[in-house]
CSV table of C-alpha atoms and ligand atoms in Angstrom, one decimal:
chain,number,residue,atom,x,y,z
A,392,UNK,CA,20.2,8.0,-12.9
A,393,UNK,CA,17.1,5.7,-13.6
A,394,UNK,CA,14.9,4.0,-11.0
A,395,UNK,CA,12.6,1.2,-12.4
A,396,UNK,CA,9.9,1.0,-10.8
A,397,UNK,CA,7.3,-1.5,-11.1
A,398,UNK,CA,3.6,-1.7,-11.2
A,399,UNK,CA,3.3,2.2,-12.0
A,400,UNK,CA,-0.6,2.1,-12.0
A,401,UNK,CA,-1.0,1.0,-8.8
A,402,UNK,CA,-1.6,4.0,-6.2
A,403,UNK,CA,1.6,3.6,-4.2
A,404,UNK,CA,3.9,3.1,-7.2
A,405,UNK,CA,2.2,6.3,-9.2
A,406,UNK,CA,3.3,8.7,-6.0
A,407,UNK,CA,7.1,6.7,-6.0
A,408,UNK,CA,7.2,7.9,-9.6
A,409,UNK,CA,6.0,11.5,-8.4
A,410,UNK,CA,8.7,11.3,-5.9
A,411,UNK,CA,11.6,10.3,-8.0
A,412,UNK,CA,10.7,13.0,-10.7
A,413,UNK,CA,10.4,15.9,-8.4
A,414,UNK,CA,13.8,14.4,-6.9
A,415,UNK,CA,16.0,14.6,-10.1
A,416,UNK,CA,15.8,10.8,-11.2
A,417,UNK,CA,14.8,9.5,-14.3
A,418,UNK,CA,12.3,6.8,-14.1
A,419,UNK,CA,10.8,3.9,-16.2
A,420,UNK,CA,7.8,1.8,-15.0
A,421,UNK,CA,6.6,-1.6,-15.6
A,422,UNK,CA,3.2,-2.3,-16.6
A,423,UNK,CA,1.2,-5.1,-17.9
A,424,UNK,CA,0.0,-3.4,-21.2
A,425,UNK,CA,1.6,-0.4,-22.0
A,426,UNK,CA,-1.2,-0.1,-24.8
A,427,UNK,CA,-3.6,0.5,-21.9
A,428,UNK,CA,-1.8,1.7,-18.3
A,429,UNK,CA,-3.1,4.9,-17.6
A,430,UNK,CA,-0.1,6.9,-16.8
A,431,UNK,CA,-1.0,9.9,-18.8
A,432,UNK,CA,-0.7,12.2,-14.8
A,433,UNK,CA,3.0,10.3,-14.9
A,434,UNK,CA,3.6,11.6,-18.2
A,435,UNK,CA,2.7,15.2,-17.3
A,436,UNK,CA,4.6,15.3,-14.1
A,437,UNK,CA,7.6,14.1,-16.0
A,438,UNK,CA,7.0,17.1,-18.6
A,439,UNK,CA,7.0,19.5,-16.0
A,440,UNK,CA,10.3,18.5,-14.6
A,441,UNK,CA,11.6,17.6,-17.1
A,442,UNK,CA,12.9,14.3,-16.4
A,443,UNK,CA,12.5,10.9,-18.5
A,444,UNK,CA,9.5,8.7,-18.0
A,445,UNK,CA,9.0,5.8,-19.9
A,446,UNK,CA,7.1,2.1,-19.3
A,447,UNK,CA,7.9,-1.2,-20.8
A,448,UNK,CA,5.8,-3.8,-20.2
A,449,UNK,CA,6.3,-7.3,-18.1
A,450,UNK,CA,3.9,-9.3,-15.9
A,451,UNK,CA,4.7,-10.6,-12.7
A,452,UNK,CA,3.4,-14.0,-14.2
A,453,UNK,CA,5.7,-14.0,-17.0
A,454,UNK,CA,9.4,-14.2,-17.2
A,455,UNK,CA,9.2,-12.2,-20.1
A,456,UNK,CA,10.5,-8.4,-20.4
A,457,UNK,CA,12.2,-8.4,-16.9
A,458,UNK,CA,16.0,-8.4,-18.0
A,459,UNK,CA,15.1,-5.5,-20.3
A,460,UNK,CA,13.1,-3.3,-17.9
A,461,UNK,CA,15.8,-3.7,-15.2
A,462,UNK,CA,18.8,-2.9,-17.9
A,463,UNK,CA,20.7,0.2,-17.0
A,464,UNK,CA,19.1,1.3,-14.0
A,465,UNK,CA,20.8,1.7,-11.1
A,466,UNK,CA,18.2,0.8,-8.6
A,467,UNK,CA,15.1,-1.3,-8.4
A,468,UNK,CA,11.8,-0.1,-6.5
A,469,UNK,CA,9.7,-3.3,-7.1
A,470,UNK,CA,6.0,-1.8,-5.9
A,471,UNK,CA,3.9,-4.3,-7.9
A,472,UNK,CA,1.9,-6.8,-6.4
A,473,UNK,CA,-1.9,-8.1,-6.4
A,474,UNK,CA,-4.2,-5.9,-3.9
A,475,UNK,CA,-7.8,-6.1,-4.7
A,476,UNK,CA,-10.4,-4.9,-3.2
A,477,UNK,CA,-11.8,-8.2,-2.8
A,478,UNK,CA,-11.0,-11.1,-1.2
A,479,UNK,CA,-10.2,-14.0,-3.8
A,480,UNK,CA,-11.3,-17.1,-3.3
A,481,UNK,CA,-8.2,-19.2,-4.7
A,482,UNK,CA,-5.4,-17.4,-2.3
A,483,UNK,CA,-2.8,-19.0,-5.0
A,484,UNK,CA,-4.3,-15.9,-7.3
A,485,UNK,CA,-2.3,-13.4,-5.3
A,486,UNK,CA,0.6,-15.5,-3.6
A,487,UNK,CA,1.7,-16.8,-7.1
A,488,UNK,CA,2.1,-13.3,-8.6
A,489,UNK,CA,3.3,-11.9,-5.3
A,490,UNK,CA,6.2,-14.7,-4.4
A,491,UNK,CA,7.2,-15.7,-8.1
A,492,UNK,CA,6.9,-12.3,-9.6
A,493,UNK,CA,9.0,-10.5,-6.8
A,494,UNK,CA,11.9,-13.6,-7.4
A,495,UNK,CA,11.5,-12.9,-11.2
A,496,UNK,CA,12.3,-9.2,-10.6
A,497,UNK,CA,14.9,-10.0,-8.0
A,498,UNK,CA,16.2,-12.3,-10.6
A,499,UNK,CA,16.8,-10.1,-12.8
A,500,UNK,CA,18.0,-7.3,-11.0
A,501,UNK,CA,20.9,-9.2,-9.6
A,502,UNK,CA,21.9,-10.6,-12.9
A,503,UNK,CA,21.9,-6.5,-14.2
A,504,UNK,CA,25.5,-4.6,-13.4
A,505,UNK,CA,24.0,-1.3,-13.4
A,506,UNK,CA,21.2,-2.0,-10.3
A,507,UNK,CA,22.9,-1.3,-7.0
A,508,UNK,CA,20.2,-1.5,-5.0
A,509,UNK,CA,16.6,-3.1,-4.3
A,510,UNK,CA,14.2,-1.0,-2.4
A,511,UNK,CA,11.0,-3.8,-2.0
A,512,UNK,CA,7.8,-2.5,-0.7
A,513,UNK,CA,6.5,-5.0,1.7
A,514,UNK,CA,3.6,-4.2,4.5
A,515,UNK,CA,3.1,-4.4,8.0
A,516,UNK,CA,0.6,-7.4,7.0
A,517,UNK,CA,4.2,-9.1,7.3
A,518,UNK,CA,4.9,-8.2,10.7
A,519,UNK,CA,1.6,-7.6,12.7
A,520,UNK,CA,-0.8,-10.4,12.6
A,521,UNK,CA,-1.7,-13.4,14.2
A,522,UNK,CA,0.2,-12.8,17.3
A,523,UNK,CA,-1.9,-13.6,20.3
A,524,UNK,CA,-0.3,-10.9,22.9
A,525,UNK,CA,-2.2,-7.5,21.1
A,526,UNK,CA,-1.0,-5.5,23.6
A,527,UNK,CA,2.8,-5.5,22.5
A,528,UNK,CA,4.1,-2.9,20.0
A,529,UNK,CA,5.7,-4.7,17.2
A,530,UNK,CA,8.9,-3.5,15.3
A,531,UNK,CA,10.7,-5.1,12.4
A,532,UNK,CA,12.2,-7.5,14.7
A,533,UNK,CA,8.7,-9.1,14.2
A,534,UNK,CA,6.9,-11.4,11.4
A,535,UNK,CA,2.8,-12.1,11.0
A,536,UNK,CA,2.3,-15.7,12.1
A,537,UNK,CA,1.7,-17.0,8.6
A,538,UNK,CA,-1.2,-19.7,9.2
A,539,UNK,CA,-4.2,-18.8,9.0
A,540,UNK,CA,-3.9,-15.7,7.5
A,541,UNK,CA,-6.2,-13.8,4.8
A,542,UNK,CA,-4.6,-14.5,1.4
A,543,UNK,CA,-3.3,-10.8,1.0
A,544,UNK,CA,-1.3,-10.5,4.3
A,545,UNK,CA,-0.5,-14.2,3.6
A,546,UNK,CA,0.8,-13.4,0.0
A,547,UNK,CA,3.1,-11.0,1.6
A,548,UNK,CA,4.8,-12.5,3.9
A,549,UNK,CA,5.4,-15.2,1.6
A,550,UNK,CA,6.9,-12.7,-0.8
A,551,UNK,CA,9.0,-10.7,1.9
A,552,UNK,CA,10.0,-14.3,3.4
A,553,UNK,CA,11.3,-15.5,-0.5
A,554,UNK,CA,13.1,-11.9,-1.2
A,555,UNK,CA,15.1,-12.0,2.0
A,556,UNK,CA,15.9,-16.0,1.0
A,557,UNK,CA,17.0,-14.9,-2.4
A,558,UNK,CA,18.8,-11.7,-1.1
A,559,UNK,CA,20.8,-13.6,1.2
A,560,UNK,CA,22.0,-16.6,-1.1
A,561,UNK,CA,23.1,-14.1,-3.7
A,562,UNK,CA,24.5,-11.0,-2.3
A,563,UNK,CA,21.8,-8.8,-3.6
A,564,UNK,CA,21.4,-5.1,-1.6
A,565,UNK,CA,17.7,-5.7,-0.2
A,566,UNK,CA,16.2,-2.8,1.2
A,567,UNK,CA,12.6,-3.2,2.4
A,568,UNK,CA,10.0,-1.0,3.5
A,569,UNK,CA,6.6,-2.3,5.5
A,570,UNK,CA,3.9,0.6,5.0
A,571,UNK,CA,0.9,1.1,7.0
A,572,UNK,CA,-2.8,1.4,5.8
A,573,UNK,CA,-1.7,4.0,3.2
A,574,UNK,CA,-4.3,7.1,2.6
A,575,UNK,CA,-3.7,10.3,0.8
A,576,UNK,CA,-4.6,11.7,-2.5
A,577,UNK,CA,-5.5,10.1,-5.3
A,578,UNK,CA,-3.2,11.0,-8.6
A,579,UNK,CA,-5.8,9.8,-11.2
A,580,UNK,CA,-9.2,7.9,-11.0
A,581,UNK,CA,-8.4,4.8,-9.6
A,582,UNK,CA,-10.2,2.8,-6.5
A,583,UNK,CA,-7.2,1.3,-5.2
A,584,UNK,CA,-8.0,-1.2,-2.1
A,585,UNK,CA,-6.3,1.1,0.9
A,586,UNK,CA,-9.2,3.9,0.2
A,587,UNK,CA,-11.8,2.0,-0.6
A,588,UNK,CA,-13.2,1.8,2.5
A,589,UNK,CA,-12.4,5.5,3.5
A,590,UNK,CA,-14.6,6.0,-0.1
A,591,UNK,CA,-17.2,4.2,1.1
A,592,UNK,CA,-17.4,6.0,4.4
A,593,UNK,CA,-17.1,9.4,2.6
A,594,UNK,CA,-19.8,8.8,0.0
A,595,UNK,CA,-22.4,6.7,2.8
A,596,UNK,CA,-22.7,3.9,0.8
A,597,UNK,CA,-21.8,2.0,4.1
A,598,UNK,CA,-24.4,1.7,6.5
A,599,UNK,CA,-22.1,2.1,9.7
A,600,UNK,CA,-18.8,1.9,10.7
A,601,UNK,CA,-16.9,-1.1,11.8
A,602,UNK,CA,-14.4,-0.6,14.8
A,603,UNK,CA,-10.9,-2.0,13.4
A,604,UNK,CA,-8.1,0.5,13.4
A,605,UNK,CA,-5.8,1.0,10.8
A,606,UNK,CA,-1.8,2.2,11.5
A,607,UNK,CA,-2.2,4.8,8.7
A,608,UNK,CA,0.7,6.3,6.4
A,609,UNK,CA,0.2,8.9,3.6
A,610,UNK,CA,1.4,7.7,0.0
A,611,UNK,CA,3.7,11.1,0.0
A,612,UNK,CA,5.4,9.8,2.8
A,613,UNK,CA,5.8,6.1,1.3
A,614,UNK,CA,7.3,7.4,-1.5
A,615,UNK,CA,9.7,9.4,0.4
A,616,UNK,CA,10.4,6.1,2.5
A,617,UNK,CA,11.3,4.5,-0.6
A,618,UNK,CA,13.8,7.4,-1.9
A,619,UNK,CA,15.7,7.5,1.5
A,620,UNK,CA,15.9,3.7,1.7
A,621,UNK,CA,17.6,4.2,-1.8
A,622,UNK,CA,19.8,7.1,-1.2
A,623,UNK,CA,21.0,6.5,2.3
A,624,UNK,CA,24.1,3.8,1.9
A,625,UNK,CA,23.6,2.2,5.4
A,626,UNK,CA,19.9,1.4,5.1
A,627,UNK,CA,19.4,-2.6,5.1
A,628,UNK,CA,16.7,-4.5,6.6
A,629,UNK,CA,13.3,-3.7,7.2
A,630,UNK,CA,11.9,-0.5,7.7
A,631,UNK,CA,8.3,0.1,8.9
A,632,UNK,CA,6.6,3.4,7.7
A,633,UNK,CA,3.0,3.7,9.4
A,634,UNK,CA,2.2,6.3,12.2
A,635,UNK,CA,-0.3,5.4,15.3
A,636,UNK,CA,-3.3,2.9,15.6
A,637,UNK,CA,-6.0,4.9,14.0
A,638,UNK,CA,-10.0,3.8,14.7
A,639,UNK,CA,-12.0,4.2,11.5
A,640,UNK,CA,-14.9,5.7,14.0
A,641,UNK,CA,-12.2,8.5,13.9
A,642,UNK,CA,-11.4,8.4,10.6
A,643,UNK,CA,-15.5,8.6,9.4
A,644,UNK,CA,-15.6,12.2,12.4
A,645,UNK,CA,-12.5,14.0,9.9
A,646,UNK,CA,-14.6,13.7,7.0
A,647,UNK,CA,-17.6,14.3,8.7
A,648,UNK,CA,-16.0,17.2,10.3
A,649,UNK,CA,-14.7,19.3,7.4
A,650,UNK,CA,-16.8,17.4,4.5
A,651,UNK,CA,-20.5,17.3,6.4
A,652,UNK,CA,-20.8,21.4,6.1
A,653,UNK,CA,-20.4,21.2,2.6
A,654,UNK,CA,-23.2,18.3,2.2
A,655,UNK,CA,-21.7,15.6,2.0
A,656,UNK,CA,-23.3,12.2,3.6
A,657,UNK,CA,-20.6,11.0,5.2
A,658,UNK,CA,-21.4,7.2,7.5
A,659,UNK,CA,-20.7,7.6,10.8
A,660,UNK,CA,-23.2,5.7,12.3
A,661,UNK,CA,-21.1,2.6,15.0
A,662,UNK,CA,-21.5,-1.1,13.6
A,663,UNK,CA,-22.2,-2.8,16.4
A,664,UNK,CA,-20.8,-6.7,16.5
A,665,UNK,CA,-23.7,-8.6,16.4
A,666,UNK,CA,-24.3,-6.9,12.7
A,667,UNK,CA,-21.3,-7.5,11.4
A,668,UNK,CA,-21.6,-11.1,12.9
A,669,UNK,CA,-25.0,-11.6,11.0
A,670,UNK,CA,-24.2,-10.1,7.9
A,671,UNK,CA,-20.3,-11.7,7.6
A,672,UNK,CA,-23.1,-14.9,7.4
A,673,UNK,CA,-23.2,-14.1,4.1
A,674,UNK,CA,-20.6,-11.9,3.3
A,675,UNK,CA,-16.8,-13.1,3.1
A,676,UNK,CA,-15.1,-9.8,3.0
A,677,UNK,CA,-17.1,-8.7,6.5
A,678,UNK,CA,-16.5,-12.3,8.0
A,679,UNK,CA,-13.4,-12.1,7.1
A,680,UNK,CA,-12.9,-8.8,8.6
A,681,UNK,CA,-14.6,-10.1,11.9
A,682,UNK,CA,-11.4,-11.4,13.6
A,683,UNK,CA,-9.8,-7.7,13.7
A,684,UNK,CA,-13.1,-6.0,15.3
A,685,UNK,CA,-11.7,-3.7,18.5
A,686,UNK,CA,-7.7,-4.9,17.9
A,687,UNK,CA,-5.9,-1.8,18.6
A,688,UNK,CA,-2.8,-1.2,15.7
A,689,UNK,CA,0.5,-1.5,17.5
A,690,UNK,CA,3.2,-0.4,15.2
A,691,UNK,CA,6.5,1.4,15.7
A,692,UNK,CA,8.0,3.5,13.1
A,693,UNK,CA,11.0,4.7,15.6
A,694,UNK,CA,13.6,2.6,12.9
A,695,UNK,CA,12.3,4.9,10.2
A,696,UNK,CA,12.5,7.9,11.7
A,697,UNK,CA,15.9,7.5,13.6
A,698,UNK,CA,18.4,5.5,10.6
A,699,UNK,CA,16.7,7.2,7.4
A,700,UNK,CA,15.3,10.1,8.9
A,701,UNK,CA,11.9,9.6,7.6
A,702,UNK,CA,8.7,11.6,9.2
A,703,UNK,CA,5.3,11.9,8.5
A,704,UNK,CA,2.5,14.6,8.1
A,705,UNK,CA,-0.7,14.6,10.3
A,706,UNK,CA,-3.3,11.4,9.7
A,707,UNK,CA,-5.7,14.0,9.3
A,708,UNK,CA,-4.1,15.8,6.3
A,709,UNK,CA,-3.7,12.1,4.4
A,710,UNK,CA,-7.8,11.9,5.2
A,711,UNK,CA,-9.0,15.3,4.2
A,712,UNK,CA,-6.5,14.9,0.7
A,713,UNK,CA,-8.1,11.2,-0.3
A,714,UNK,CA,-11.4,12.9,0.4
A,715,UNK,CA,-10.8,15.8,-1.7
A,716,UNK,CA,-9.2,13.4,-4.7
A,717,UNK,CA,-12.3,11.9,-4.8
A,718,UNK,CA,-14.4,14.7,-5.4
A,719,UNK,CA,-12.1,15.7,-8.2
A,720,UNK,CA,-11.2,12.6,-9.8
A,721,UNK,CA,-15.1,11.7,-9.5
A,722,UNK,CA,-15.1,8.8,-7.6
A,723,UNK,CA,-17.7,10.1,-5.4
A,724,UNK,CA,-20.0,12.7,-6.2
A,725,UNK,CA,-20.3,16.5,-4.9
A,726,UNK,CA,-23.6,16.8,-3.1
A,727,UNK,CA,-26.7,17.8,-5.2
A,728,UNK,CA,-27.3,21.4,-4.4
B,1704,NAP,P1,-2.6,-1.0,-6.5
B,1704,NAP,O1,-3.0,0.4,-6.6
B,1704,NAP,O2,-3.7,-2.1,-6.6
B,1704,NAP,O3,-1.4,-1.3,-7.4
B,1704,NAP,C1,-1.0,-2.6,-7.6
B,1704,NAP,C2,-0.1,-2.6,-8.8
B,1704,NAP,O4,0.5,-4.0,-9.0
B,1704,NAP,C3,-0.7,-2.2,-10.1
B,1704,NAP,O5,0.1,-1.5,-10.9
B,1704,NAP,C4,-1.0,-3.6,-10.8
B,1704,NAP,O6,-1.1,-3.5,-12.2
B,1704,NAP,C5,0.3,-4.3,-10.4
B,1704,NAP,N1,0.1,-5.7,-10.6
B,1704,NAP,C6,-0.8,-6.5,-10.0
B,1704,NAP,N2,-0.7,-7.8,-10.5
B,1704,NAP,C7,0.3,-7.7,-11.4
B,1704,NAP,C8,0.9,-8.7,-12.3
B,1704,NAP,N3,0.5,-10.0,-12.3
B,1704,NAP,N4,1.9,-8.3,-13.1
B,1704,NAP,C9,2.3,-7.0,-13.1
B,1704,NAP,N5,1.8,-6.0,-12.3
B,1704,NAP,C10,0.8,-6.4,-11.5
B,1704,NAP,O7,-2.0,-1.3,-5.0
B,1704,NAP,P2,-1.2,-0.3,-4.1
B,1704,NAP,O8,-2.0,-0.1,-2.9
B,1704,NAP,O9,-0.6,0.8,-4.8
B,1704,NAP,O10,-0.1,-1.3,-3.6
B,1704,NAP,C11,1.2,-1.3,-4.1
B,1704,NAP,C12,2.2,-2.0,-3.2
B,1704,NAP,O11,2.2,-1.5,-1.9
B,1704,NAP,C13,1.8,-3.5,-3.1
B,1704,NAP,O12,3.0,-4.2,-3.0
B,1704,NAP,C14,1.1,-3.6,-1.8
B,1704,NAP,O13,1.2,-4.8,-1.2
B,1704,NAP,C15,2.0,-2.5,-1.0
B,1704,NAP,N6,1.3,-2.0,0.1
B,1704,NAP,C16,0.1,-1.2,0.0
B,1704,NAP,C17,-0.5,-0.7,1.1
B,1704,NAP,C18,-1.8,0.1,0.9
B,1704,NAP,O14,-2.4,0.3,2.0
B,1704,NAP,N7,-2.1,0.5,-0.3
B,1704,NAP,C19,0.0,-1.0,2.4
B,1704,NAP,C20,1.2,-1.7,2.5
B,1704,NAP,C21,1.8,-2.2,1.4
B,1704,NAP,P3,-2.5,-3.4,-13.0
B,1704,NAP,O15,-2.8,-1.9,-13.0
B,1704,NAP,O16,-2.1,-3.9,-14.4
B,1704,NAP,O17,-3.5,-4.2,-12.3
């Protein structure tokens, strides 16, 4: 059987390829240039199982290529979608890719016999923010307040909002799943967004530590979401996958923890308000990140667990893991001896 899945760079879609090989699928990824996606670790975990792995390209911009990627696959895990590290300044730059490129893959996937089912990753950018009562523990029963919103979390739920709309008016199977902040190991030598800031922490190139939390999730455990939202007939709806509110104080003591006896500089050092205040003056990404400064992350995953069966290993294995990718993929550097 084949799964397409899309976007098979990205970090999350790379560890849903991982999954489906190890699980006895076939798999063929999208990807914007096939001349230049590095999927050469894909490529070797498909010779070692011995499974199929192939890409064809298509953009989510560009009608072009969709109704051949999705052509005899019997399911859909559409992964792709814009998630920079920074914070564009022309939202339309992410919604546009995010709302018309998920309704050009939906497109095509319900015009294709062979796909029986859509498995969409969405986030819980679509279901936690903007609420004014932070005190209540949201489920899938709930959706992000869309005004007002960062143009990421907004791009979102305008693209979870428009696959639901499509799904219902033309009888497609929809399954979605809403990750958390999702850590883990890196599978080549990328900087995707979600680890960026646990990067930064591990290598001190941040000053101090801001208090948000984060509900985390481990990419392993996504992926796994996404296979039993595909294999388990009576999943529909939404499905979140993140475990408990997690400071990033807490997250900066892990590394500092296991990583600080080996020499590593890891920040640990408590950003205190009126710093972030002065320098979100003249930096967007820290103004911006302002309004979520002590908001505790209140996410339940009790869906997950009880209709697919889904758990999830220890935050503090999905920390110590991204650490430890970095080191070998390079993206921060061993200590000087
Ligand atoms: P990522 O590493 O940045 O991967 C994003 C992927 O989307 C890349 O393969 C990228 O291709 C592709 N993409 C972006 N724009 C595209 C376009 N116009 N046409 C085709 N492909 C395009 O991000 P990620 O963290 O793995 O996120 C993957 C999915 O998980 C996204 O839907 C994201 O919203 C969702 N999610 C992530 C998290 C998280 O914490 N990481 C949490 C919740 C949900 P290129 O390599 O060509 O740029």
């Amino acid at each position: 059987m084949i799964v397409l899945v899309t976007g098979v760079t990205g970090f999350v879609a790379g560890h849903c390829v991982r999954e489906l090989l190890t699980h006895g699928y076939d798999v063929r990824g999208t990807v914007r240039d096939p001349a230049t996606a590095d999927v050469a670790h894909l490529r070797a975990i498909a010779a070692e199982t011995g499974r199929v792995f192939d890409v064809v390209r298509a953009d989510l911009t560009d009608d072009a290529g969709w109704a051949e990627a999705v052509d005899g696959c019997a399911c859909v895990w559409h992964v792709a979608s814009p998630n920079p590290t920074e914070v564009p300044r022309d939202p339309e730059t992410l919604v546009r890719p995010a709302v018309d490129g998920t309704l050009r893959v939906l497109r095509a996937a319900a015009a294709a016999p062979s796909v029986k089912r859509v498995v969409y990753t969405s986030s819980v950018a679509t279901i936690r923010l903007g609420h004014a009562d932070l005190t209540k523990v949201r489920t899938e029963a709930d959706w992000s307040v869309p005004d007002g919103l960062d143009p990421y979390p907004r791009s979102k739920v305008l693209a979870e909002r428009a696959a639901w709309e499509f799904a219902e008016a033309n009888g497609l199977d929809l399954v979605v799943v809403n990750p958390g902040l999702v850590l883990g190991p890196l599978l080549n030598a990328a900087k995707p967004m979600s680890l960026e800031i646990l990067r930064r922490i591990f290598a001190g190139e941040v000053p101090a530590v801001p208090r948000m939390s984060f509900a985390v999730t481990d990419a392993r455990d996504v992926a796994v979401g996404h296979r039993l939202a595909m294999e388990n007939p009576d999943a529909a709806g939404r499905y979140i996958l993140a475990g408990p509110s997690v400071w990033l104080g807490e997250m900066a003591r892990v590394l500092d923890e296991e990583f600080a006896p080996l020499g590593y500089r890891v920040a640990r050092r408590p950003a205190p308000r009126w710093l972030l205040w002065v320098v979100g003056r003249w930096d967007r990404d820290v103004r911006m990140a302002l309004r979520y400064l002590d908001q505790p992350t209140l996410l339940s995953s009790d869906r997950a667990i009880r209709e697919l069966g889904w758990t999830q290993r220890p935050v503090r294995e999905s920390i110590v893991d991204a650490a430890e990718s970095f080191v070998r993929f390079g993206t921060v550097d061993r200590p000087r001896p």
